[in-house]
Amino acid sequence: METFADRKAGYLRTEQGLREQQRRMAEIRATAESDDGLIGATVGGYGELVELRLDPRVFRTPDSTGLAREITKTVHRAADLAHEEGFALVSELFPAGATAAEADLRLGPALHELDRRIAGGER
């Protein structure tokens, strides 16, 4: 029969593993370029914009709406790449057959639940 101490030790091991995955996710950097190569976007492991590069030639045609649309597309491409890379890092945490498209890589809620269970001894 599993004791509370056994469960707590298991939760602590799981927590350590999840925190290590969070650290690895924070190190991810994915970069994408626009089709014309004039816009470059680098995002972190959770899709947050880390760097944006605009070639000065983007200002030759004053179209702020078009520029905004291309920046957005490029950032989304980079975020998709980061998500794929992140999923590759943590895929063993998901059920067999799970795909990157359906995976939520934010581990905070799982860690919060583990903390709650460790503190309260709940199942």
mmCIF file of N, CA and C in Angstrom:
data_model
loop_
_atom_site.group_PDB
_atom_site.id
_atom_site.type_symbol
_atom_site.label_atom_id
_atom_site.label_comp_id
_atom_site.label_asym_id
_atom_site.label_seq_id
_atom_site.Cartn_x
_atom_site.Cartn_y
_atom_site.Cartn_z
ATOM 1 N N MET A 1 0.839 -1.178 0.000
ATOM 2 C CA MET A 1 0.000 0.000 0.000
ATOM 3 C C MET A 1 0.887 1.245 0.000
ATOM 4 N N GLU A 2 0.561 2.176 -0.866
ATOM 5 C CA GLU A 2 1.344 3.408 -0.986
ATOM 6 C C GLU A 2 1.031 4.340 0.181
ATOM 7 N N THR A 3 2.081 4.814 0.813
ATOM 8 C CA THR A 3 1.903 5.736 1.943
ATOM 9 C C THR A 3 1.915 7.174 1.448
ATOM 10 N N PHE A 4 1.535 8.067 2.353
ATOM 11 C CA PHE A 4 1.603 9.490 2.028
ATOM 12 C C PHE A 4 3.029 9.887 1.674
ATOM 13 N N ALA A 5 4.001 9.371 2.417
ATOM 14 C CA ALA A 5 5.414 9.693 2.152
ATOM 15 C C ALA A 5 5.816 9.234 0.752
ATOM 16 N N ASP A 6 5.341 8.061 0.331
ATOM 17 C CA ASP A 6 5.638 7.564 -1.020
ATOM 18 C C ASP A 6 5.037 8.482 -2.081
ATOM 19 N N ARG A 7 3.761 8.874 -1.849
ATOM 20 C CA ARG A 7 3.095 9.775 -2.796
ATOM 21 C C ARG A 7 3.825 11.107 -2.868
ATOM 22 N N LYS A 8 4.189 11.626 -1.694
ATOM 23 C CA LYS A 8 4.878 12.909 -1.655
ATOM 24 C C LYS A 8 6.214 12.823 -2.392
ATOM 25 N N ALA A 9 6.951 11.759 -2.195
ATOM 26 C CA ALA A 9 8.228 11.583 -2.890
ATOM 27 C C ALA A 9 8.013 11.519 -4.402
ATOM 28 N N GLY A 10 6.956 10.834 -4.819
ATOM 29 C CA GLY A 10 6.631 10.771 -6.247
ATOM 30 C C GLY A 10 6.273 12.127 -6.810
ATOM 31 N N TYR A 11 5.475 12.881 -6.059
ATOM 32 C CA TYR A 11 5.109 14.233 -6.489
ATOM 33 C C TYR A 11 6.357 15.112 -6.603
ATOM 34 N N LEU A 12 7.256 14.986 -5.631
ATOM 35 C CA LEU A 12 8.478 15.803 -5.661
ATOM 36 C C LEU A 12 9.347 15.458 -6.875
ATOM 37 N N ARG A 13 9.443 14.177 -7.208
ATOM 38 C CA ARG A 13 10.199 13.774 -8.408
ATOM 39 C C ARG A 13 9.542 14.351 -9.667
ATOM 40 N N THR A 14 8.217 14.274 -9.725
ATOM 41 C CA THR A 14 7.500 14.819 -10.874
ATOM 42 C C THR A 14 7.709 16.323 -10.964
ATOM 43 N N GLU A 15 7.621 16.988 -9.819
ATOM 44 C CA GLU A 15 7.824 18.440 -9.793
ATOM 45 C C GLU A 15 9.216 18.812 -10.304
ATOM 46 N N GLN A 16 10.223 18.089 -9.855
ATOM 47 C CA GLN A 16 11.586 18.369 -10.310
ATOM 48 C C GLN A 16 11.699 18.195 -11.824
ATOM 49 N N GLY A 17 11.082 17.143 -12.344
ATOM 50 C CA GLY A 17 11.103 16.912 -13.787
ATOM 51 C C GLY A 17 10.410 18.030 -14.552
ATOM 52 N N LEU A 18 9.264 18.472 -14.054
ATOM 53 C CA LEU A 18 8.531 19.547 -14.721
ATOM 54 C C LEU A 18 9.315 20.855 -14.674
ATOM 55 N N ARG A 19 9.942 21.138 -13.552
ATOM 56 C CA ARG A 19 10.743 22.370 -13.451
ATOM 57 C C ARG A 19 11.938 22.326 -14.398
ATOM 58 N N GLU A 20 12.535 21.171 -14.564
ATOM 59 C CA GLU A 20 13.634 21.027 -15.524
ATOM 60 C C GLU A 20 13.119 21.271 -16.941
ATOM 61 N N GLN A 21 11.942 20.757 -17.256
ATOM 62 C CA GLN A 21 11.367 20.988 -18.584
ATOM 63 C C GLN A 21 11.065 22.467 -18.779
ATOM 64 N N GLN A 22 10.566 23.144 -17.742
ATOM 65 C CA GLN A 22 10.326 24.585 -17.842
ATOM 66 C C GLN A 22 11.622 25.326 -18.150
ATOM 67 N N ARG A 23 12.687 24.936 -17.475
ATOM 68 C CA ARG A 23 13.987 25.577 -17.709
ATOM 69 C C ARG A 23 14.426 25.376 -19.163
ATOM 70 N N ARG A 24 14.260 24.171 -19.651
ATOM 71 C CA ARG A 24 14.642 23.885 -21.036
ATOM 72 C C ARG A 24 13.767 24.654 -22.027
ATOM 73 N N MET A 25 12.470 24.764 -21.707
ATOM 74 C CA MET A 25 11.570 25.530 -22.574
ATOM 75 C C MET A 25 11.990 27.001 -22.627
ATOM 76 N N ALA A 26 12.431 27.536 -21.494
ATOM 77 C CA ALA A 26 12.845 28.944 -21.436
ATOM 78 C C ALA A 26 14.077 29.212 -22.283
ATOM 79 N N GLU A 27 14.847 28.180 -22.574
ATOM 80 C CA GLU A 27 16.060 28.346 -23.383
ATOM 81 C C GLU A 27 15.791 28.291 -24.885
ATOM 82 N N ILE A 28 14.616 27.877 -25.280
ATOM 83 C CA ILE A 28 14.302 27.745 -26.706
ATOM 84 C C ILE A 28 14.298 29.122 -27.370
ATOM 85 N N ARG A 29 14.873 29.187 -28.553
ATOM 86 C CA ARG A 29 14.800 30.361 -29.418
ATOM 87 C C ARG A 29 14.514 29.852 -30.827
ATOM 88 N N ALA A 30 13.460 30.359 -31.430
ATOM 89 C CA ALA A 30 13.105 29.970 -32.800
ATOM 90 C C ALA A 30 12.962 31.235 -33.632
ATOM 91 N N THR A 31 13.538 31.219 -34.812
ATOM 92 C CA THR A 31 13.540 32.393 -35.683
ATOM 93 C C THR A 31 12.882 32.047 -37.017
ATOM 94 N N ALA A 32 12.095 32.984 -37.510
ATOM 95 C CA ALA A 32 11.469 32.846 -38.829
ATOM 96 C C ALA A 32 11.669 34.153 -39.580
ATOM 97 N N GLU A 33 11.644 34.039 -40.896
ATOM 98 C CA GLU A 33 11.741 35.221 -41.758
ATOM 99 C C GLU A 33 10.498 35.311 -42.626
ATOM 100 N N SER A 34 10.195 36.534 -43.022
ATOM 101 C CA SER A 34 9.096 36.739 -43.961
ATOM 102 C C SER A 34 9.501 36.163 -45.308
ATOM 103 N N ASP A 35 8.523 35.994 -46.192
ATOM 104 C CA ASP A 35 8.805 35.424 -47.509
ATOM 105 C C ASP A 35 9.856 36.219 -48.276
ATOM 106 N N ASP A 36 9.837 37.542 -48.111
ATOM 107 C CA ASP A 36 10.799 38.375 -48.835
ATOM 108 C C ASP A 36 12.118 38.561 -48.079
ATOM 109 N N GLY A 37 12.214 38.010 -46.875
ATOM 110 C CA GLY A 37 13.438 38.089 -46.092
ATOM 111 C C GLY A 37 13.678 39.429 -45.420
ATOM 112 N N LEU A 38 12.708 40.323 -45.482
ATOM 113 C CA LEU A 38 12.895 41.660 -44.926
ATOM 114 C C LEU A 38 12.517 41.756 -43.445
ATOM 115 N N ILE A 39 11.843 40.745 -42.947
ATOM 116 C CA ILE A 39 11.405 40.734 -41.551
ATOM 117 C C ILE A 39 11.887 39.438 -40.916
ATOM 118 N N GLY A 40 12.482 39.573 -39.749
ATOM 119 C CA GLY A 40 12.907 38.401 -38.990
ATOM 120 C C GLY A 40 12.367 38.508 -37.575
ATOM 121 N N ALA A 41 11.856 37.408 -37.064
ATOM 122 C CA ALA A 41 11.313 37.397 -35.704
ATOM 123 C C ALA A 41 11.879 36.200 -34.954
ATOM 124 N N THR A 42 12.318 36.449 -33.740
ATOM 125 C CA THR A 42 12.784 35.389 -32.856
ATOM 126 C C THR A 42 11.885 35.369 -31.629
ATOM 127 N N VAL A 43 11.421 34.175 -31.292
ATOM 128 C CA VAL A 43 10.555 34.018 -30.128
ATOM 129 C C VAL A 43 11.164 33.002 -29.170
ATOM 130 N N GLY A 44 10.694 33.049 -27.917
ATOM 131 C CA GLY A 44 11.105 32.083 -26.911
ATOM 132 C C GLY A 44 10.217 30.855 -26.944
ATOM 133 N N GLY A 45 10.448 29.980 -26.008
ATOM 134 C CA GLY A 45 9.772 28.697 -25.964
ATOM 135 C C GLY A 45 8.269 28.752 -25.809
ATOM 136 N N TYR A 46 7.748 29.848 -25.327
ATOM 137 C CA TYR A 46 6.302 29.978 -25.165
ATOM 138 C C TYR A 46 5.710 30.933 -26.192
ATOM 139 N N GLY A 47 6.478 31.244 -27.239
ATOM 140 C CA GLY A 47 5.989 32.096 -28.311
ATOM 141 C C GLY A 47 6.156 33.579 -28.067
ATOM 142 N N GLU A 48 6.806 33.953 -26.961
ATOM 143 C CA GLU A 48 6.984 35.373 -26.667
ATOM 144 C C GLU A 48 8.060 35.971 -27.575
ATOM 145 N N LEU A 49 7.773 37.151 -28.097
ATOM 146 C CA LEU A 49 8.696 37.823 -29.003
ATOM 147 C C LEU A 49 9.950 38.243 -28.244
ATOM 148 N N VAL A 50 11.101 37.806 -28.736
ATOM 149 C CA VAL A 50 12.380 38.108 -28.104
ATOM 150 C C VAL A 50 13.135 39.152 -28.923
ATOM 151 N N GLU A 51 13.015 39.045 -30.239
ATOM 152 C CA GLU A 51 13.726 39.974 -31.122
ATOM 153 C C GLU A 51 12.945 40.130 -32.426
ATOM 154 N N LEU A 52 12.950 41.338 -32.923
ATOM 155 C CA LEU A 52 12.325 41.635 -34.212
ATOM 156 C C LEU A 52 13.336 42.388 -35.055
ATOM 157 N N ARG A 53 13.552 41.892 -36.274
ATOM 158 C CA ARG A 53 14.481 42.542 -37.191
ATOM 159 C C ARG A 53 13.704 43.039 -38.404
ATOM 160 N N LEU A 54 13.860 44.328 -38.701
ATOM 161 C CA LEU A 54 13.234 44.910 -39.880
ATOM 162 C C LEU A 54 14.337 45.452 -40.778
ATOM 163 N N ASP A 55 14.404 44.934 -41.981
ATOM 164 C CA ASP A 55 15.334 45.469 -42.961
ATOM 165 C C ASP A 55 14.847 46.870 -43.338
ATOM 166 N N PRO A 56 15.727 47.843 -43.438
ATOM 167 C CA PRO A 56 15.289 49.205 -43.768
ATOM 168 C C PRO A 56 14.471 49.294 -45.061
ATOM 169 N N ARG A 57 14.612 48.320 -45.935
ATOM 170 C CA ARG A 57 13.862 48.359 -47.195
ATOM 171 C C ARG A 57 12.355 48.223 -46.984
ATOM 172 N N VAL A 58 11.908 47.744 -45.810
ATOM 173 C CA VAL A 58 10.467 47.627 -45.583
ATOM 174 C C VAL A 58 9.794 48.990 -45.574
ATOM 175 N N PHE A 59 10.575 50.048 -45.365
ATOM 176 C CA PHE A 59 10.004 51.395 -45.280
ATOM 177 C C PHE A 59 9.938 52.098 -46.634
ATOM 178 N N ARG A 60 10.408 51.433 -47.674
ATOM 179 C CA ARG A 60 10.365 52.037 -49.014
ATOM 180 C C ARG A 60 8.941 52.158 -49.534
ATOM 181 N N THR A 61 8.097 51.243 -49.122
ATOM 182 C CA THR A 61 6.685 51.281 -49.505
ATOM 183 C C THR A 61 5.881 51.553 -48.242
ATOM 184 N N PRO A 62 5.369 52.766 -48.095
ATOM 185 C CA PRO A 62 4.655 53.110 -46.860
ATOM 186 C C PRO A 62 3.279 52.438 -46.776
ATOM 187 N N ASP A 63 3.268 51.247 -46.246
ATOM 188 C CA ASP A 63 2.025 50.484 -46.083
ATOM 189 C C ASP A 63 2.040 49.878 -44.684
ATOM 190 N N SER A 64 1.630 50.648 -43.695
ATOM 191 C CA SER A 64 1.701 50.179 -42.313
ATOM 192 C C SER A 64 0.816 48.957 -42.075
ATOM 193 N N THR A 65 -0.313 48.878 -42.748
ATOM 194 C CA THR A 65 -1.202 47.729 -42.587
ATOM 195 C C THR A 65 -0.539 46.465 -43.123
ATOM 196 N N GLY A 66 0.052 46.570 -44.296
ATOM 197 C CA GLY A 66 0.751 45.426 -44.886
ATOM 198 C C GLY A 66 1.960 45.016 -44.058
ATOM 199 N N LEU A 67 2.702 45.995 -43.557
ATOM 200 C CA LEU A 67 3.867 45.705 -42.726
ATOM 201 C C LEU A 67 3.435 44.994 -41.433
ATOM 202 N N ALA A 68 2.400 45.504 -40.801
ATOM 203 C CA ALA A 68 1.897 44.881 -39.572
ATOM 204 C C ALA A 68 1.459 43.440 -39.833
ATOM 205 N N ARG A 69 0.779 43.221 -40.950
ATOM 206 C CA ARG A 69 0.314 41.872 -41.303
ATOM 207 C C ARG A 69 1.506 40.930 -41.498
ATOM 208 N N GLU A 70 2.562 41.397 -42.178
ATOM 209 C CA GLU A 70 3.745 40.559 -42.418
ATOM 210 C C GLU A 70 4.517 40.293 -41.134
ATOM 211 N N ILE A 71 4.595 41.294 -40.265
ATOM 212 C CA ILE A 71 5.252 41.086 -38.963
ATOM 213 C C ILE A 71 4.493 40.028 -38.174
ATOM 214 N N THR A 72 3.179 40.169 -38.135
ATOM 215 C CA THR A 72 2.347 39.218 -37.395
ATOM 216 C C THR A 72 2.521 37.809 -37.944
ATOM 217 N N LYS A 73 2.475 37.644 -39.268
ATOM 218 C CA LYS A 73 2.664 36.327 -39.886
ATOM 219 C C LYS A 73 4.017 35.742 -39.526
ATOM 220 N N THR A 74 5.047 36.576 -39.559
ATOM 221 C CA THR A 74 6.405 36.103 -39.284
ATOM 222 C C THR A 74 6.553 35.688 -37.829
ATOM 223 N N VAL A 75 5.989 36.476 -36.920
ATOM 224 C CA VAL A 75 6.033 36.115 -35.495
ATOM 225 C C VAL A 75 5.285 34.801 -35.267
ATOM 226 N N HIS A 76 4.144 34.627 -35.921
ATOM 227 C CA HIS A 76 3.390 33.379 -35.771
ATOM 228 C C HIS A 76 4.177 32.187 -36.309
ATOM 229 N N ARG A 77 4.881 32.365 -37.407
ATOM 230 C CA ARG A 77 5.722 31.277 -37.938
ATOM 231 C C ARG A 77 6.783 30.884 -36.912
ATOM 232 N N ALA A 78 7.435 31.888 -36.341
ATOM 233 C CA ALA A 78 8.468 31.617 -35.337
ATOM 234 C C ALA A 78 7.854 30.927 -34.120
ATOM 235 N N ALA A 79 6.674 31.375 -33.694
ATOM 236 C CA ALA A 79 6.005 30.762 -32.540
ATOM 237 C C ALA A 79 5.652 29.303 -32.833
ATOM 238 N N ASP A 80 5.223 29.017 -34.045
ATOM 239 C CA ASP A 80 4.928 27.634 -34.422
ATOM 240 C C ASP A 80 6.191 26.778 -34.348
ATOM 241 N N LEU A 81 7.305 27.311 -34.826
ATOM 242 C CA LEU A 81 8.579 26.584 -34.752
ATOM 243 C C LEU A 81 8.975 26.334 -33.294
ATOM 244 N N ALA A 82 8.825 27.350 -32.449
ATOM 245 C CA ALA A 82 9.160 27.203 -31.031
ATOM 246 C C ALA A 82 8.262 26.168 -30.370
ATOM 247 N N HIS A 83 6.982 26.169 -30.723
ATOM 248 C CA HIS A 83 6.049 25.209 -30.153
ATOM 249 C C HIS A 83 6.443 23.781 -30.541
ATOM 250 N N GLU A 84 6.811 23.593 -31.787
ATOM 251 C CA GLU A 84 7.250 22.267 -32.247
ATOM 252 C C GLU A 84 8.492 21.823 -31.484
ATOM 253 N N GLU A 85 9.444 22.732 -31.329
ATOM 254 C CA GLU A 85 10.676 22.405 -30.607
ATOM 255 C C GLU A 85 10.363 22.101 -29.137
ATOM 256 N N GLY A 86 9.499 22.900 -28.538
ATOM 257 C CA GLY A 86 9.108 22.664 -27.156
ATOM 258 C C GLY A 86 8.408 21.331 -26.978
ATOM 259 N N PHE A 87 7.529 21.007 -27.897
ATOM 260 C CA PHE A 87 6.829 19.730 -27.813
ATOM 261 C C PHE A 87 7.814 18.575 -27.899
ATOM 262 N N ALA A 88 8.812 18.704 -28.758
ATOM 263 C CA ALA A 88 9.824 17.655 -28.860
ATOM 264 C C ALA A 88 10.536 17.448 -27.520
ATOM 265 N N LEU A 89 10.728 18.529 -26.769
ATOM 266 C CA LEU A 89 11.390 18.431 -25.462
ATOM 267 C C LEU A 89 10.534 17.736 -24.419
ATOM 268 N N VAL A 90 9.237 17.988 -24.442
ATOM 269 C CA VAL A 90 8.367 17.506 -23.360
ATOM 270 C C VAL A 90 7.356 16.460 -23.813
ATOM 271 N N SER A 91 7.506 15.937 -24.987
ATOM 272 C CA SER A 91 6.495 15.012 -25.524
ATOM 273 C C SER A 91 6.293 13.781 -24.646
ATOM 274 N N GLU A 92 7.316 13.381 -23.892
ATOM 275 C CA GLU A 92 7.151 12.204 -23.036
ATOM 276 C C GLU A 92 6.178 12.452 -21.882
ATOM 277 N N LEU A 93 5.840 13.710 -21.632
ATOM 278 C CA LEU A 93 4.873 14.034 -20.585
ATOM 279 C C LEU A 93 3.427 13.861 -21.054
ATOM 280 N N PHE A 94 3.242 13.709 -22.352
ATOM 281 C CA PHE A 94 1.903 13.625 -22.928
ATOM 282 C C PHE A 94 1.559 12.174 -23.259
ATOM 283 N N PRO A 95 0.265 11.892 -23.365
ATOM 284 C CA PRO A 95 -0.144 10.530 -23.733
ATOM 285 C C PRO A 95 0.375 10.159 -25.126
ATOM 286 N N ALA A 96 0.547 8.869 -25.339
ATOM 287 C CA ALA A 96 0.971 8.383 -26.656
ATOM 288 C C ALA A 96 -0.001 8.895 -27.712
ATOM 289 N N GLY A 97 0.523 9.314 -28.821
ATOM 290 C CA GLY A 97 -0.304 9.796 -29.913
ATOM 291 C C GLY A 97 -0.611 11.281 -29.862
ATOM 292 N N ALA A 98 -0.232 11.949 -28.778
ATOM 293 C CA ALA A 98 -0.470 13.399 -28.696
ATOM 294 C C ALA A 98 0.393 14.103 -29.733
ATOM 295 N N THR A 99 -0.130 15.191 -30.258
ATOM 296 C CA THR A 99 0.610 15.957 -31.259
ATOM 297 C C THR A 99 0.896 17.359 -30.735
ATOM 298 N N ALA A 100 1.863 18.004 -31.356
ATOM 299 C CA ALA A 100 2.228 19.369 -30.967
ATOM 300 C C ALA A 100 1.043 20.311 -31.129
ATOM 301 N N ALA A 101 0.238 20.083 -32.156
ATOM 302 C CA ALA A 101 -0.890 20.977 -32.426
ATOM 303 C C ALA A 101 -1.898 21.012 -31.278
ATOM 304 N N GLU A 102 -2.049 19.913 -30.563
ATOM 305 C CA GLU A 102 -3.036 19.852 -29.492
ATOM 306 C C GLU A 102 -2.434 20.015 -28.100
ATOM 307 N N ALA A 103 -1.119 20.096 -28.006
ATOM 308 C CA ALA A 103 -0.450 20.122 -26.706
ATOM 309 C C ALA A 103 -0.355 21.540 -26.135
ATOM 310 N N ASP A 104 -0.716 21.669 -24.873
ATOM 311 C CA ASP A 104 -0.528 22.916 -24.134
ATOM 312 C C ASP A 104 0.767 22.763 -23.359
ATOM 313 N N LEU A 105 1.772 23.552 -23.721
ATOM 314 C CA LEU A 105 3.100 23.388 -23.136
ATOM 315 C C LEU A 105 3.324 24.211 -21.873
ATOM 316 N N ARG A 106 2.303 24.914 -21.416
ATOM 317 C CA ARG A 106 2.449 25.674 -20.168
ATOM 318 C C ARG A 106 2.365 24.699 -19.004
ATOM 319 N N LEU A 107 3.458 24.565 -18.278
ATOM 320 C CA LEU A 107 3.535 23.579 -17.210
ATOM 321 C C LEU A 107 3.156 24.157 -15.848
ATOM 322 N N GLY A 108 2.944 25.458 -15.780
ATOM 323 C CA GLY A 108 2.606 26.100 -14.516
ATOM 324 C C GLY A 108 1.396 25.498 -13.819
ATOM 325 N N PRO A 109 0.286 25.273 -14.522
ATOM 326 C CA PRO A 109 -0.876 24.683 -13.851
ATOM 327 C C PRO A 109 -0.585 23.309 -13.245
ATOM 328 N N ALA A 110 0.197 22.496 -13.936
ATOM 329 C CA ALA A 110 0.542 21.178 -13.391
ATOM 330 C C ALA A 110 1.400 21.323 -12.143
ATOM 331 N N LEU A 111 2.340 22.264 -12.174
ATOM 332 C CA LEU A 111 3.174 22.492 -10.996
ATOM 333 C C LEU A 111 2.349 23.017 -9.827
ATOM 334 N N HIS A 112 1.413 23.882 -10.107
ATOM 335 C CA HIS A 112 0.541 24.409 -9.054
ATOM 336 C C HIS A 112 -0.235 23.263 -8.391
ATOM 337 N N GLU A 113 -0.760 22.370 -9.192
ATOM 338 C CA GLU A 113 -1.504 21.236 -8.654
ATOM 339 C C GLU A 113 -0.602 20.330 -7.825
ATOM 340 N N LEU A 114 0.618 20.090 -8.305
ATOM 341 C CA LEU A 114 1.549 19.279 -7.522
ATOM 342 C C LEU A 114 1.868 19.941 -6.186
ATOM 343 N N ASP A 115 2.111 21.253 -6.218
ATOM 344 C CA ASP A 115 2.381 21.981 -4.975
ATOM 345 C C ASP A 115 1.216 21.819 -3.993
ATOM 346 N N ARG A 116 -0.004 21.921 -4.517
ATOM 347 C CA ARG A 116 -1.194 21.779 -3.678
ATOM 348 C C ARG A 116 -1.251 20.392 -3.065
ATOM 349 N N ARG A 117 -0.980 19.396 -3.864
ATOM 350 C CA ARG A 117 -1.040 18.018 -3.363
ATOM 351 C C ARG A 117 0.069 17.728 -2.358
ATOM 352 N N ILE A 118 1.261 18.256 -2.612
ATOM 353 C CA ILE A 118 2.360 18.049 -1.680
ATOM 354 C C ILE A 118 2.046 18.695 -0.336
ATOM 355 N N ALA A 119 1.546 19.922 -0.388
ATOM 356 C CA ALA A 119 1.249 20.645 0.851
ATOM 357 C C ALA A 119 0.103 20.034 1.627
ATOM 358 N N GLY A 120 -0.902 19.573 0.899
ATOM 359 C CA GLY A 120 -2.097 19.080 1.590
ATOM 360 C C GLY A 120 -2.177 17.577 1.711
ATOM 361 N N GLY A 121 -1.306 16.895 1.020
ATOM 362 C CA GLY A 121 -1.341 15.441 1.082
ATOM 363 C C GLY A 121 -2.529 14.833 0.382
ATOM 364 N N GLU A 122 -3.136 15.579 -0.552
ATOM 365 C CA GLU A 122 -4.325 15.076 -1.241
ATOM 366 C C GLU A 122 -3.948 14.218 -2.430
ATOM 367 N N ARG A 123 -4.873 13.408 -2.848
ATOM 368 C CA ARG A 123 -4.684 12.578 -4.045
ATOM 369 C C ARG A 123 -5.056 13.341 -5.271
#
